Short mmCIF file of C-alpha atoms and ligand atoms in Angstrom, two decimals:
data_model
loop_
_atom_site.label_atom_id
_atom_site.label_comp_id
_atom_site.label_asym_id
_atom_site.label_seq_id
_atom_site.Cartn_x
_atom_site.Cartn_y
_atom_site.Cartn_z
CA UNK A 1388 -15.75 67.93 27.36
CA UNK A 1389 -14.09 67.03 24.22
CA UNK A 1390 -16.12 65.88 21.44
CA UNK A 1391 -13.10 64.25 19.33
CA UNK A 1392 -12.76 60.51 19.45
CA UNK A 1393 -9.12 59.39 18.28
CA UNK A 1394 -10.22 55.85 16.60
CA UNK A 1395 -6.66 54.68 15.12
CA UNK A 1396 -5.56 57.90 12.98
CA UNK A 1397 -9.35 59.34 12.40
CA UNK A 1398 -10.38 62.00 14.64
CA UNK A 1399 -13.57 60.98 14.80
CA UNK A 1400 -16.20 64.67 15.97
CA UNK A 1401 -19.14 63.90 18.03
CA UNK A 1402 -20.73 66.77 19.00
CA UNK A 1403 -23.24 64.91 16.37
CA UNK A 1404 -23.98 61.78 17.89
CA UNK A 1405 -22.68 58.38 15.71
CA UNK A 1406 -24.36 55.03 15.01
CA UNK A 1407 -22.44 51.84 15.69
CA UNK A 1408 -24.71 49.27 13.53
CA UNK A 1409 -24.03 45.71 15.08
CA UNK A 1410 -22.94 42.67 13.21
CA UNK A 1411 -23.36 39.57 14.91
CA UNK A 1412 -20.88 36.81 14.46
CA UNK A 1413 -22.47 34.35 16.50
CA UNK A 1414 -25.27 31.40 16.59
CA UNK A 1415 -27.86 32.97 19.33
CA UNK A 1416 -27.71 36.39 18.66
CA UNK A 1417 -30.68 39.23 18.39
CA UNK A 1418 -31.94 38.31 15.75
CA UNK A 1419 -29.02 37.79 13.40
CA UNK A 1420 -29.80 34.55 12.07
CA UNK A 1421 -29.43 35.55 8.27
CA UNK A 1422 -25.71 35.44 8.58
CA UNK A 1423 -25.35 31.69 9.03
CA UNK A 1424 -24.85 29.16 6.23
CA UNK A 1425 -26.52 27.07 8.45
CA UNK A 1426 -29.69 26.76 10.68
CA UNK A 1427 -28.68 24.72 13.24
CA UNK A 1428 -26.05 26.72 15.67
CA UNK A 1429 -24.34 23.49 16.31
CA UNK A 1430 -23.21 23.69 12.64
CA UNK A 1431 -22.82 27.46 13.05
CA UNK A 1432 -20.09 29.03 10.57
CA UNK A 1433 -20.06 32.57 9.43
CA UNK A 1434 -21.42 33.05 5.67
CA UNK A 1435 -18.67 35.86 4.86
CA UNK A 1436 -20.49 37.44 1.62
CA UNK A 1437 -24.09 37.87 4.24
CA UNK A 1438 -21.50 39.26 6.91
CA UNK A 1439 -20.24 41.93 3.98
CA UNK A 1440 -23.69 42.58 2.68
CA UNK A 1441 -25.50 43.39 5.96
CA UNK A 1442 -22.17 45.39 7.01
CA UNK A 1443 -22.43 47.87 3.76
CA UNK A 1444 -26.10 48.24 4.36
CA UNK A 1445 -25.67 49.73 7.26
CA UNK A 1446 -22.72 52.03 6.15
CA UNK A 1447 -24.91 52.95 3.50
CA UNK A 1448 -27.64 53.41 5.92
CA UNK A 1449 -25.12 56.15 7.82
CA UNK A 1450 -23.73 53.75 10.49
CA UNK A 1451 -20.42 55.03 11.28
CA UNK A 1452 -18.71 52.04 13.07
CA UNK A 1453 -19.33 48.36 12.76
CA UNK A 1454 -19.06 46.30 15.48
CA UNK A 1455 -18.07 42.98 14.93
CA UNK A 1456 -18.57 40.47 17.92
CA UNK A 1457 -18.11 36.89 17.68
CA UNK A 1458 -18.71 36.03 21.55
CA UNK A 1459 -22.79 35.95 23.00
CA UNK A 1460 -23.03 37.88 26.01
CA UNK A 1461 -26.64 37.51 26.53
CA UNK A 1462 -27.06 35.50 30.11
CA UNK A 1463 -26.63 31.75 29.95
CA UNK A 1464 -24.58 31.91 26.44
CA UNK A 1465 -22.01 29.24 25.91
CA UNK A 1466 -18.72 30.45 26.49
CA UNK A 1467 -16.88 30.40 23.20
CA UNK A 1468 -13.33 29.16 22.73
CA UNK A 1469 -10.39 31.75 21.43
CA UNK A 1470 -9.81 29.94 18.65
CA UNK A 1471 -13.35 29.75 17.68
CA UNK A 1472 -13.86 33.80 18.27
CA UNK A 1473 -10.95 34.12 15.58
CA UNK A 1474 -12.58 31.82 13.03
CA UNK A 1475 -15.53 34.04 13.23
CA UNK A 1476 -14.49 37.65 13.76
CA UNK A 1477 -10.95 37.79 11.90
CA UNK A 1478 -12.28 36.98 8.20
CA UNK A 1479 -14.81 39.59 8.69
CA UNK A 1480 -12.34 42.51 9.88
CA UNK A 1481 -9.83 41.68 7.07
CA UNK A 1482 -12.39 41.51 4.15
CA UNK A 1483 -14.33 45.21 5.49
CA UNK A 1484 -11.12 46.89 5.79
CA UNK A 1485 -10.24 45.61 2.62
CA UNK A 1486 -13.52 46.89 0.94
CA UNK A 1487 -15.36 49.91 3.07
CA UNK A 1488 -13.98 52.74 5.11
CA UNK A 1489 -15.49 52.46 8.30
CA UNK A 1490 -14.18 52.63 11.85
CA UNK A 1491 -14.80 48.27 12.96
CA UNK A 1492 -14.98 47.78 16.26
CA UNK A 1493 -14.44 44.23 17.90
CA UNK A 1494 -16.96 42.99 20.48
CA UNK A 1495 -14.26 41.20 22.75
CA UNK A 1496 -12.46 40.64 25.95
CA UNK A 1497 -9.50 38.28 24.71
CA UNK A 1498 -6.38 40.11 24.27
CA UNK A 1499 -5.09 38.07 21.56
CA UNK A 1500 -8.30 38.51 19.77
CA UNK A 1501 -7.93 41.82 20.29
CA UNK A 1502 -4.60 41.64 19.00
CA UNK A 1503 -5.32 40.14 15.77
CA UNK A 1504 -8.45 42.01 15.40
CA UNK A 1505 -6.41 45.51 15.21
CA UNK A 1506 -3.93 43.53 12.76
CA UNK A 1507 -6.43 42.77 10.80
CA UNK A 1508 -8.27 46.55 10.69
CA UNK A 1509 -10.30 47.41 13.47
CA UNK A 1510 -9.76 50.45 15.56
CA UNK A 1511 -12.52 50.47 18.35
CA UNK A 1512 -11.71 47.83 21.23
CA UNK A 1513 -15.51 47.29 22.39
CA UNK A 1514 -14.80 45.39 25.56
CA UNK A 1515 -17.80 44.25 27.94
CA UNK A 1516 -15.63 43.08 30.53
CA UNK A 1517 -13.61 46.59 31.24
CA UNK A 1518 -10.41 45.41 30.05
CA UNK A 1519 -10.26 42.83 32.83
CA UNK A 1520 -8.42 39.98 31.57
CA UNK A 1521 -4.99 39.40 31.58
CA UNK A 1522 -3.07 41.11 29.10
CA UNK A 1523 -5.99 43.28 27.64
CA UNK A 1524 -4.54 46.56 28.73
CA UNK A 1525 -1.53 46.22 27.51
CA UNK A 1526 -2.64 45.03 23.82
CA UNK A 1527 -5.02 48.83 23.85
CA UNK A 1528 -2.16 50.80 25.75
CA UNK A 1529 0.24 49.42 22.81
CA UNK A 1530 -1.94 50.39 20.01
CA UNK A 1531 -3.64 53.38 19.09
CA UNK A 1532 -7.05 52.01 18.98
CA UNK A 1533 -10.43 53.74 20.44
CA UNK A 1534 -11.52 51.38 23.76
CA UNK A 1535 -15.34 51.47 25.21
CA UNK A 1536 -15.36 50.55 28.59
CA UNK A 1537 -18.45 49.34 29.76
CA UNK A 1538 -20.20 48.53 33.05
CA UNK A 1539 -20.87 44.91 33.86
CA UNK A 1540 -21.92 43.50 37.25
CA UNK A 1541 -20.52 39.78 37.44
CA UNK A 1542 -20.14 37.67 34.07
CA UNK A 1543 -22.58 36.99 31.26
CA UNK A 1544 -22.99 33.47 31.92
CA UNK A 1545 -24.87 34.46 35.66
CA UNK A 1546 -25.08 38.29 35.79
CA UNK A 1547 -28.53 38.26 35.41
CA UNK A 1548 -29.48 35.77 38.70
CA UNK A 1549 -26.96 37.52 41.58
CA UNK A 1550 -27.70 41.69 41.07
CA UNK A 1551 -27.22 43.86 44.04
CA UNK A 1552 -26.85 47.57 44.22
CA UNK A 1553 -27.33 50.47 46.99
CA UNK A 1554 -27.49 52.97 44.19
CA UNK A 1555 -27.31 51.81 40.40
CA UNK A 1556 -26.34 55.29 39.38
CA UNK A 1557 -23.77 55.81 41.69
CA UNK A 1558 -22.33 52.42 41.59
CA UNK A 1559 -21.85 52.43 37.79
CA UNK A 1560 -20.39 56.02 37.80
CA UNK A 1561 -17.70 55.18 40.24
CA UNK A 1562 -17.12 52.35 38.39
CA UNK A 1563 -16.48 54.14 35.25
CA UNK A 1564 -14.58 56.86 36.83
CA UNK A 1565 -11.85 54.05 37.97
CA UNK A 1566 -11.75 52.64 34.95
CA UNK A 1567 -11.30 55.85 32.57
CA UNK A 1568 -8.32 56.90 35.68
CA UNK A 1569 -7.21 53.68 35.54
CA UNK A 1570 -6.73 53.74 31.40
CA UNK A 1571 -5.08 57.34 32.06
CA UNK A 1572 -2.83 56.16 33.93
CA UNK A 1573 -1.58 53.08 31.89
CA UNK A 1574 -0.92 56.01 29.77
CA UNK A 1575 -4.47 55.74 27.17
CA UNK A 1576 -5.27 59.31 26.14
CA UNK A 1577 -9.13 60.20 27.14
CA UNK A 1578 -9.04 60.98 23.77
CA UNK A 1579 -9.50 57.40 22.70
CA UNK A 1580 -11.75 56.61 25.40
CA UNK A 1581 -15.69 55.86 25.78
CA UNK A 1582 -17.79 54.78 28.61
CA UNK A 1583 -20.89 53.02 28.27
CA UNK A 1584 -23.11 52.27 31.60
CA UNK A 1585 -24.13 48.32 30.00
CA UNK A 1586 -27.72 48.40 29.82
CA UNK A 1587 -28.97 44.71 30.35
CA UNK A 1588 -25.34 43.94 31.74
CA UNK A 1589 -25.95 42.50 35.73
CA UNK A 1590 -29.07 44.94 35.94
CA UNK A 1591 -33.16 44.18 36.92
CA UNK A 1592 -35.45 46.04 34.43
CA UNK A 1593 -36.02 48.82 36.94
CA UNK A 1594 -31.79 49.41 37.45
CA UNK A 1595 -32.02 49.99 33.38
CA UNK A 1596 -34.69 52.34 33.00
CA UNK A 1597 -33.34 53.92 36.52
CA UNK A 1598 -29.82 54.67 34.53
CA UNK A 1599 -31.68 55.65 31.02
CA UNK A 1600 -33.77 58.02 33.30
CA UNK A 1601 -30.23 59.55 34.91
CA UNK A 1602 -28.31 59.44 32.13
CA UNK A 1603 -27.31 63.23 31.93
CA UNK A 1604 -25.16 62.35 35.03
CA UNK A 1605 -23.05 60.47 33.13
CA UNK A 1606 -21.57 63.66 31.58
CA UNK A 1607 -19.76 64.32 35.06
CA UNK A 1608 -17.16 61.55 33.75
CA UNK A 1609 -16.61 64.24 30.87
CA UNK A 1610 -16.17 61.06 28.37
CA UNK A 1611 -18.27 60.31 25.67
CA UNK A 1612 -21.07 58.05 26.35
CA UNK A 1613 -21.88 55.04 24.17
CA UNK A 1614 -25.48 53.55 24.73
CA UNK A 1615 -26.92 50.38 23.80
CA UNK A 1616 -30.65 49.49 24.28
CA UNK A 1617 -31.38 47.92 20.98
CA UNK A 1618 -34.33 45.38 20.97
CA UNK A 1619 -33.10 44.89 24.57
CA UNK A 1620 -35.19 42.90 27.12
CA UNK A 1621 -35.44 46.32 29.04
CA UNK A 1622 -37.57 47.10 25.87
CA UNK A 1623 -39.63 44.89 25.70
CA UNK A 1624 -40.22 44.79 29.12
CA UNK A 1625 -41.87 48.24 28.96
CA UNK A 1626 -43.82 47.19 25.72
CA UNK A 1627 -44.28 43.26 26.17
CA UNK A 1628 -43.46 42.32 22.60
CA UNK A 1629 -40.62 39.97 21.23
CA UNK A 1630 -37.33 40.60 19.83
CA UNK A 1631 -38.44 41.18 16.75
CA UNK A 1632 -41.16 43.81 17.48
CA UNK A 1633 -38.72 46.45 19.35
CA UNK A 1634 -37.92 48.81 16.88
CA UNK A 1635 -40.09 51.51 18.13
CA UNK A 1636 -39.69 51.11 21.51
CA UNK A 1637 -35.89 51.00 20.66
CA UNK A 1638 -36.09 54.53 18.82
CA UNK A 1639 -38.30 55.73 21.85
CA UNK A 1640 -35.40 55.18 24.77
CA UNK A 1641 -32.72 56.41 21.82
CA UNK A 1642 -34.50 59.71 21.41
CA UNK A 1643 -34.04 60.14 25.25
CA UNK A 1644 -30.67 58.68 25.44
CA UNK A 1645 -29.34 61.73 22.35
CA UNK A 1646 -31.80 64.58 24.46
CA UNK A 1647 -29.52 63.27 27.38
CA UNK A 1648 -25.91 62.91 26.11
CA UNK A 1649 -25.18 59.66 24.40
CA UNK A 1650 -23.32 60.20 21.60
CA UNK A 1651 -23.08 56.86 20.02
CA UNK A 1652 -25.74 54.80 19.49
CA UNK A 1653 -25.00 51.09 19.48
CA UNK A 1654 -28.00 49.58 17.01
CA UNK A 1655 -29.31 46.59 14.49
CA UNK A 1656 -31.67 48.81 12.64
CA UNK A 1657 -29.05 51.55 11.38
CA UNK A 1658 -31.62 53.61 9.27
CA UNK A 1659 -33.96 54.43 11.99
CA UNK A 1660 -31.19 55.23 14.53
CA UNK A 1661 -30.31 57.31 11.79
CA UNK A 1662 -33.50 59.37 11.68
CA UNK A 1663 -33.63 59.58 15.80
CA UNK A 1664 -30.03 61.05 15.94
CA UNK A 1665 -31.01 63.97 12.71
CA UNK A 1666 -33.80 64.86 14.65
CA UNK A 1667 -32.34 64.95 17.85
CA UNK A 1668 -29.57 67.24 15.79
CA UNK A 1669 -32.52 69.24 14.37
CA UNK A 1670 -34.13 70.07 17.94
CA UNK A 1671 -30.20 70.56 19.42
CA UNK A 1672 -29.75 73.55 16.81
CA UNK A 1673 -33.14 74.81 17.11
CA UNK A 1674 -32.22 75.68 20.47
CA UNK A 1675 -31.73 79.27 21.57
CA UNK A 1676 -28.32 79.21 22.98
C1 9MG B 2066 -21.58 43.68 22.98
N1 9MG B 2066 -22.64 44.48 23.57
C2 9MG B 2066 -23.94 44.08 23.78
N2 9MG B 2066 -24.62 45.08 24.36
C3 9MG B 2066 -23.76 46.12 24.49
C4 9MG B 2066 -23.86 47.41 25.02
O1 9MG B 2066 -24.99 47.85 25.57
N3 9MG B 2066 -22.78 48.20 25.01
C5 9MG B 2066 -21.60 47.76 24.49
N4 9MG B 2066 -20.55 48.60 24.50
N5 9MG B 2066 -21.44 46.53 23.97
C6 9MG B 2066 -22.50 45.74 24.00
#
């Protein structure tokens, strides 16, 4: 399997695994509250200078993407209007191209967000719904931006109250295998491509922990995987603490997911995803080949 990500005109090499460090642009986020100018979310607008603060940090913390989202998908979030995704994602993409050199990614579905959001700098199309509005392929197939497809079973606002599967493994792999053959054949190079089973995305606790515990299947897709399990409910299902008190469990499914083939880690806390993927890179080369 290739281990070069095209994202724009990087070629990005991941046989070691990345960080994506996450930058919320929304009111009801994980935990992402320092980046409003004001504490009630029906006020909510984007304090620009936090949004470029926190975004460095984690650049300087070794994050090698930033993913910029300006749409909740946690279950029950309020749908948000285009133009108010704009207002709160565009700003941010223009100023950290302007001032870091990191590969942004935008957290969307809209294909005229998506649109702007590659005008404006970022070359990672981190899509939760597969590409499945209107328009949305052709804005990626006309660009030469990176594109994570990820597995979601119905839509944020009830994914979480109709799940059904025979065989979560299966289901999501077959899934992902259209959608990477369907990209191929609107002419996307696998080059640009990642896949990303959705952890938390139209799942039960066990269907998570069933996919973290078969992740090395994954590989058969021959695509690199992008994982996300930070401070996830899965997590603190296992451990019963809050949001706030996930790091460790976190790190703990991270260290599996690296030992099992992700190669980019979607996170909040940047510096100790850090230390789990230079370990995980310390144990690879230790091994006798
Ligand atoms: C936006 N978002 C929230 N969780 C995510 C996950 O697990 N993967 C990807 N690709 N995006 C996510």
């Amino acid at each position: 399997m290739t281990q070069i990500l095209s994202v724009g005109d990087r070629q990005i090499d991941l046989s070691t695994p990345a960080c994506m460090g996450i930058l919320n642009a929304t009111p009801d986020s994980f935990s992402d509250g320092a980046l409003l100018n004001d504490d009630s979310s029906k006020n909510f607008k984007i304090d620009l200078d936090k949004a470029l603060t926190r975004a460095e940090a984690m650049v300087k913390e070794g994050a090698l993407f930033i993913d910029i989202g300006g749409e909740s998908t946690r279950p029950g979030a309020a749908i948000v209007s285009l133009q108010e995704e704009i207002d709160r994602v565009i700003p941010i993409i223009e100023a950290l191209h302007s001032r870091i050199d990191v590969c942004i990614s935008v957290d969307t579905s809209k294909p005229e967000v998506m649109k702007q959001a590659i005008a404006a700098g970022a070359r990672l199309i981190n899509d939760v719904r597969a590409l499945s509005l209107d328009g949305a392929m052709d804005v990626v197939k006309n660009s030469n931006a990176a594109l994570c497809v990820m597995h979601m079973q119905g839509k944020p606002e009830t994914m979480q109250s109709t799940i059904s599967y025979d065989d979560v493994v299966d289901e999501v792999i077959a899934f992902l295998r259209e959608k990477v053959s369907v990209c191929k054949e609107n002419g996307i190079s696998p080059s640009r491509l990642l896949i990303d089973p959705g952890f938390g995305f139209g799942k039960t606790v066990e269907h998570n922990y069933r996919l973290l515990a078969e992740l090395s299947r994954f590989s058969e897709l021959q695509t690199p995987l992008l994982v996300g399990v930070s401070r996830k409910s899965m997590i603190g299902a296992a451990i019963d603490r809050p949001v706030d008190q996930r790091l460790a469990g976190s790190i703990a499914a991270t260290a599996h997911a690296l030992a099992h083939g992700a190669k980019i880690m979607r996170s909040h806390d940047v510096a100790a995803t850090m230390d789990a993927i230079r370990v995980n890179s310390a144990i690879s080369s230790a091994r006798k080949s």
